[in-house]
XYZ file of N, CA and C in Angstrom:
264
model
N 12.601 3.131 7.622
C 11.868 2.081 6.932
C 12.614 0.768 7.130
N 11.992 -0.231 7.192
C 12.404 -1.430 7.783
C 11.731 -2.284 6.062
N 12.579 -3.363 6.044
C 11.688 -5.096 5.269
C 11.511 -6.113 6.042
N 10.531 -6.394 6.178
C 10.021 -7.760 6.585
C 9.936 -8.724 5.920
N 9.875 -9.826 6.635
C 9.703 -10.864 5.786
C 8.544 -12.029 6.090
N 7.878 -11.938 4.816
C 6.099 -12.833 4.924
C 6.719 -14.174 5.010
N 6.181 -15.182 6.447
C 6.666 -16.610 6.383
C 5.731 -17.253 5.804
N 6.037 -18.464 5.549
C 4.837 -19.233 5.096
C 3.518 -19.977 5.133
N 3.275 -18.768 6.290
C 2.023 -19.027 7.352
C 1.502 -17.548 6.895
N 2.196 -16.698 5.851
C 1.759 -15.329 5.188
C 1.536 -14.288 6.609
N 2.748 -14.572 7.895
C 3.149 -13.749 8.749
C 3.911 -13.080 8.855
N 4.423 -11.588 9.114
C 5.198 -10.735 9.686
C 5.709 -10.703 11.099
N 7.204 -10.436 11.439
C 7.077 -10.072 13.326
C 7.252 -8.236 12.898
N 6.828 -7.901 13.569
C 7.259 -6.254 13.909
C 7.907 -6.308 14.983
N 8.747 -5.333 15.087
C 9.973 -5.165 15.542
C 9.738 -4.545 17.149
N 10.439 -5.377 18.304
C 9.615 -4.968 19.529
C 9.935 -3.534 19.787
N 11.092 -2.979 19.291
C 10.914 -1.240 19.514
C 10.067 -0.429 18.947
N 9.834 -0.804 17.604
C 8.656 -0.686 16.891
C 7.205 -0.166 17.504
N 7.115 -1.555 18.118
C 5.771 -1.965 19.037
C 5.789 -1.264 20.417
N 6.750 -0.916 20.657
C 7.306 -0.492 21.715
C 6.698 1.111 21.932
N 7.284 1.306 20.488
C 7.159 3.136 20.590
C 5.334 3.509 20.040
N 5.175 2.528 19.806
C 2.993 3.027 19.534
C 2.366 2.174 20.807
N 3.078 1.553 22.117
C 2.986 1.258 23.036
C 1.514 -0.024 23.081
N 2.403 -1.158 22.152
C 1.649 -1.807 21.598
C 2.151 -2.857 22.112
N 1.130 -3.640 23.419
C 1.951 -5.028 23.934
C 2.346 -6.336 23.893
N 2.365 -7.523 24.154
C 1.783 -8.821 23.843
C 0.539 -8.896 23.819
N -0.655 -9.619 23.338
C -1.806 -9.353 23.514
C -2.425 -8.468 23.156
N -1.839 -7.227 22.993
C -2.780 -6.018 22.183
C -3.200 -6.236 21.100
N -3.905 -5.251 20.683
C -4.963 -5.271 19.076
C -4.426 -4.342 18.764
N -4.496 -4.346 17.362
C -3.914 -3.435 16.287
C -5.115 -3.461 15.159
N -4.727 -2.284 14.130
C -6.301 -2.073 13.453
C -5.215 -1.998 11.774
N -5.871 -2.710 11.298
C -4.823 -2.853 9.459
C -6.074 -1.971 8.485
N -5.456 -1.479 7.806
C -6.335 -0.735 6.704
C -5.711 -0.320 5.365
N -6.073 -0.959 4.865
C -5.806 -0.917 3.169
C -5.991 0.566 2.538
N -4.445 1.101 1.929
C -4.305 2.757 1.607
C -3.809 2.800 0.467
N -4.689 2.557 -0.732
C -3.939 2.398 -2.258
C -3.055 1.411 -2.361
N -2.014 1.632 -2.360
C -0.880 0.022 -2.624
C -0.214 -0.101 -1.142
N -0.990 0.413 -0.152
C 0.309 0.676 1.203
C -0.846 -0.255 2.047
N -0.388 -0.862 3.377
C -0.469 -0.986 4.333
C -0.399 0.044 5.330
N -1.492 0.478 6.290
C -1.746 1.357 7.063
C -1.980 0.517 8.954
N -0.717 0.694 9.695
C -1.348 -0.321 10.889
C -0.948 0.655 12.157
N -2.154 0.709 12.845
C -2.484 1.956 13.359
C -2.969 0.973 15.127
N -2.216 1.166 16.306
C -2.665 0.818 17.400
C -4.367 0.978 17.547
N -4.771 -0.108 18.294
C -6.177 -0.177 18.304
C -6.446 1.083 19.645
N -6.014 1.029 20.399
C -5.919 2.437 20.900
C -6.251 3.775 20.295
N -5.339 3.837 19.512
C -5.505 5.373 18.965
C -6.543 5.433 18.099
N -7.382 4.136 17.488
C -8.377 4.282 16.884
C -9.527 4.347 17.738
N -9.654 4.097 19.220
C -10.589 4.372 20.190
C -10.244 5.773 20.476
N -9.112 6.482 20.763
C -8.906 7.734 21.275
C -9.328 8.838 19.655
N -9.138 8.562 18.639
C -9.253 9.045 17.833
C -10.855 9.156 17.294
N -11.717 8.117 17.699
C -13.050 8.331 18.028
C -14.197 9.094 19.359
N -13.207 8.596 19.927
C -13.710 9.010 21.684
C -13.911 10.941 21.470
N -15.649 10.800 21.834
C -16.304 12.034 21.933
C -16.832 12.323 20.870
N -16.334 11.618 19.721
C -17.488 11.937 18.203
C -18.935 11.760 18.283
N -19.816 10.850 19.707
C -20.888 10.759 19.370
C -21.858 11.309 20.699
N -20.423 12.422 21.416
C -21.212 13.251 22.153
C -22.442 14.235 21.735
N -22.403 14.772 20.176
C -23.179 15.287 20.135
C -24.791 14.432 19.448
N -24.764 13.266 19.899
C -25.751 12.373 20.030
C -26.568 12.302 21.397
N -25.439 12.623 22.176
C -26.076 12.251 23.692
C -26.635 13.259 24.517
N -27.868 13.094 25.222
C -28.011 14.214 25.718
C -27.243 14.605 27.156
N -27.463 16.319 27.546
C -26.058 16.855 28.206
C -26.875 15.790 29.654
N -27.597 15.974 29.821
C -28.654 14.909 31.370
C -27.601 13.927 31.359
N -27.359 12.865 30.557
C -26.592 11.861 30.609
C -25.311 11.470 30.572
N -24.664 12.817 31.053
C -23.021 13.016 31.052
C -23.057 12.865 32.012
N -21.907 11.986 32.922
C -21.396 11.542 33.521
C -22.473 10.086 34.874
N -23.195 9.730 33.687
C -24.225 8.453 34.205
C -23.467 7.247 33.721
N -23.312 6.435 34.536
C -22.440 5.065 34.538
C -23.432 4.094 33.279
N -22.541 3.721 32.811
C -22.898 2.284 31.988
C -24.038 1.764 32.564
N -23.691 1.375 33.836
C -24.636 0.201 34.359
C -26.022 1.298 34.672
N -25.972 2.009 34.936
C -27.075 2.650 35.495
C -28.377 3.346 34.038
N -27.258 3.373 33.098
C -28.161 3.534 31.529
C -28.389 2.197 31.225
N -28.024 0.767 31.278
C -28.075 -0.041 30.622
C -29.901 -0.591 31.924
N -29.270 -0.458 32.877
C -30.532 -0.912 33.517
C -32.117 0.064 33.442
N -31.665 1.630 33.146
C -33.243 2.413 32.251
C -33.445 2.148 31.031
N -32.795 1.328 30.397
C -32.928 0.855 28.735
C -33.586 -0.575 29.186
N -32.920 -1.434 30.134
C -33.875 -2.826 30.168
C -35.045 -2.420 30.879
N -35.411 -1.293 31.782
C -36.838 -1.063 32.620
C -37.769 -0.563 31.236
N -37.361 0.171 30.683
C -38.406 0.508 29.515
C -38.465 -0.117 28.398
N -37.572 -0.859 28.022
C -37.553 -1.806 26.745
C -38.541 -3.038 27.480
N -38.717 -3.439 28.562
C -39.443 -4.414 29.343
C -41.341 -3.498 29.267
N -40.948 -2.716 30.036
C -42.299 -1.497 29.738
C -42.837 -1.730 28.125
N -42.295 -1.540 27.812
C -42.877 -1.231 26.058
C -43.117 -2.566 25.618
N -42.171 -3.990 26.032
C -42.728 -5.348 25.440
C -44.222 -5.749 26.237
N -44.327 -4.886 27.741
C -45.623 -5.441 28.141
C -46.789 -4.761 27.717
N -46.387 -3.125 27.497
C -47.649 -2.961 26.887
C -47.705 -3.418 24.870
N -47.178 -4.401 24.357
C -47.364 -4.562 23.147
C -48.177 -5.834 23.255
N -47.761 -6.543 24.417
C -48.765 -7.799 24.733
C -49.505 -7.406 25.223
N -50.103 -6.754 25.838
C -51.838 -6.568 26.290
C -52.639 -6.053 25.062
C-alpha cells in the first residue's frame, strides 16, 4: 500500500512501476469505480478483456468470423432498403 498525495488541481501521480505492472502506458485509459469508501482503478484493458465474448450469445454462429466492415456495409444496404420502402 502506497499514500498519495491530491495536488491542488485534486490530482494523483501513480507510481510508474505501479503502472508498469497492470501494463498501463502514457496515453492509456484507465476505468475508476466507486466501491463503498474505496477507490477501485482497474486498466481499461482488462475491462475490455473482461467483457470480450459476453455478447456472443447474442450473435448468430453465421456471423463468426465476418469483418466489421463487411457487417457494417449489410446493415447500411438494408437500413437504406427499409428507408426506401417507408417512402413509397
Amino acid at each position: 500500500m502506497q499514500i498519495l498525495t491530491v495536488s491542488s488541481k485534486r490530482q494523483i501521480t501513480l507510481p510508474k512501476d505501479f503502472l508498469d505492472d497492470f501494463g498501463i502506458k502514457p496515453g492509456g485509459k484507465i476505468y475508476i469505480e466507486e466501491s463503498g469508501n474505496s477507490i477501485c482503478i482497474k486498466s481499461a484493458k482488462s475491462v475490455v478483456e473482461e467483457s470480450a465474448g459476453s455478447l456472443n450469445k447474442y450473435v448468430d454462429k453465421s456471423r463468426y468470423g465476418v469483418t466489421f466492415e463487411k457487417i457494417m456495409e449489410e446493415t447500411r444496404r438494408k437500413t437504406a432498403k427499409k428507408l426506401i420502402s417507408i417512402q413509397k
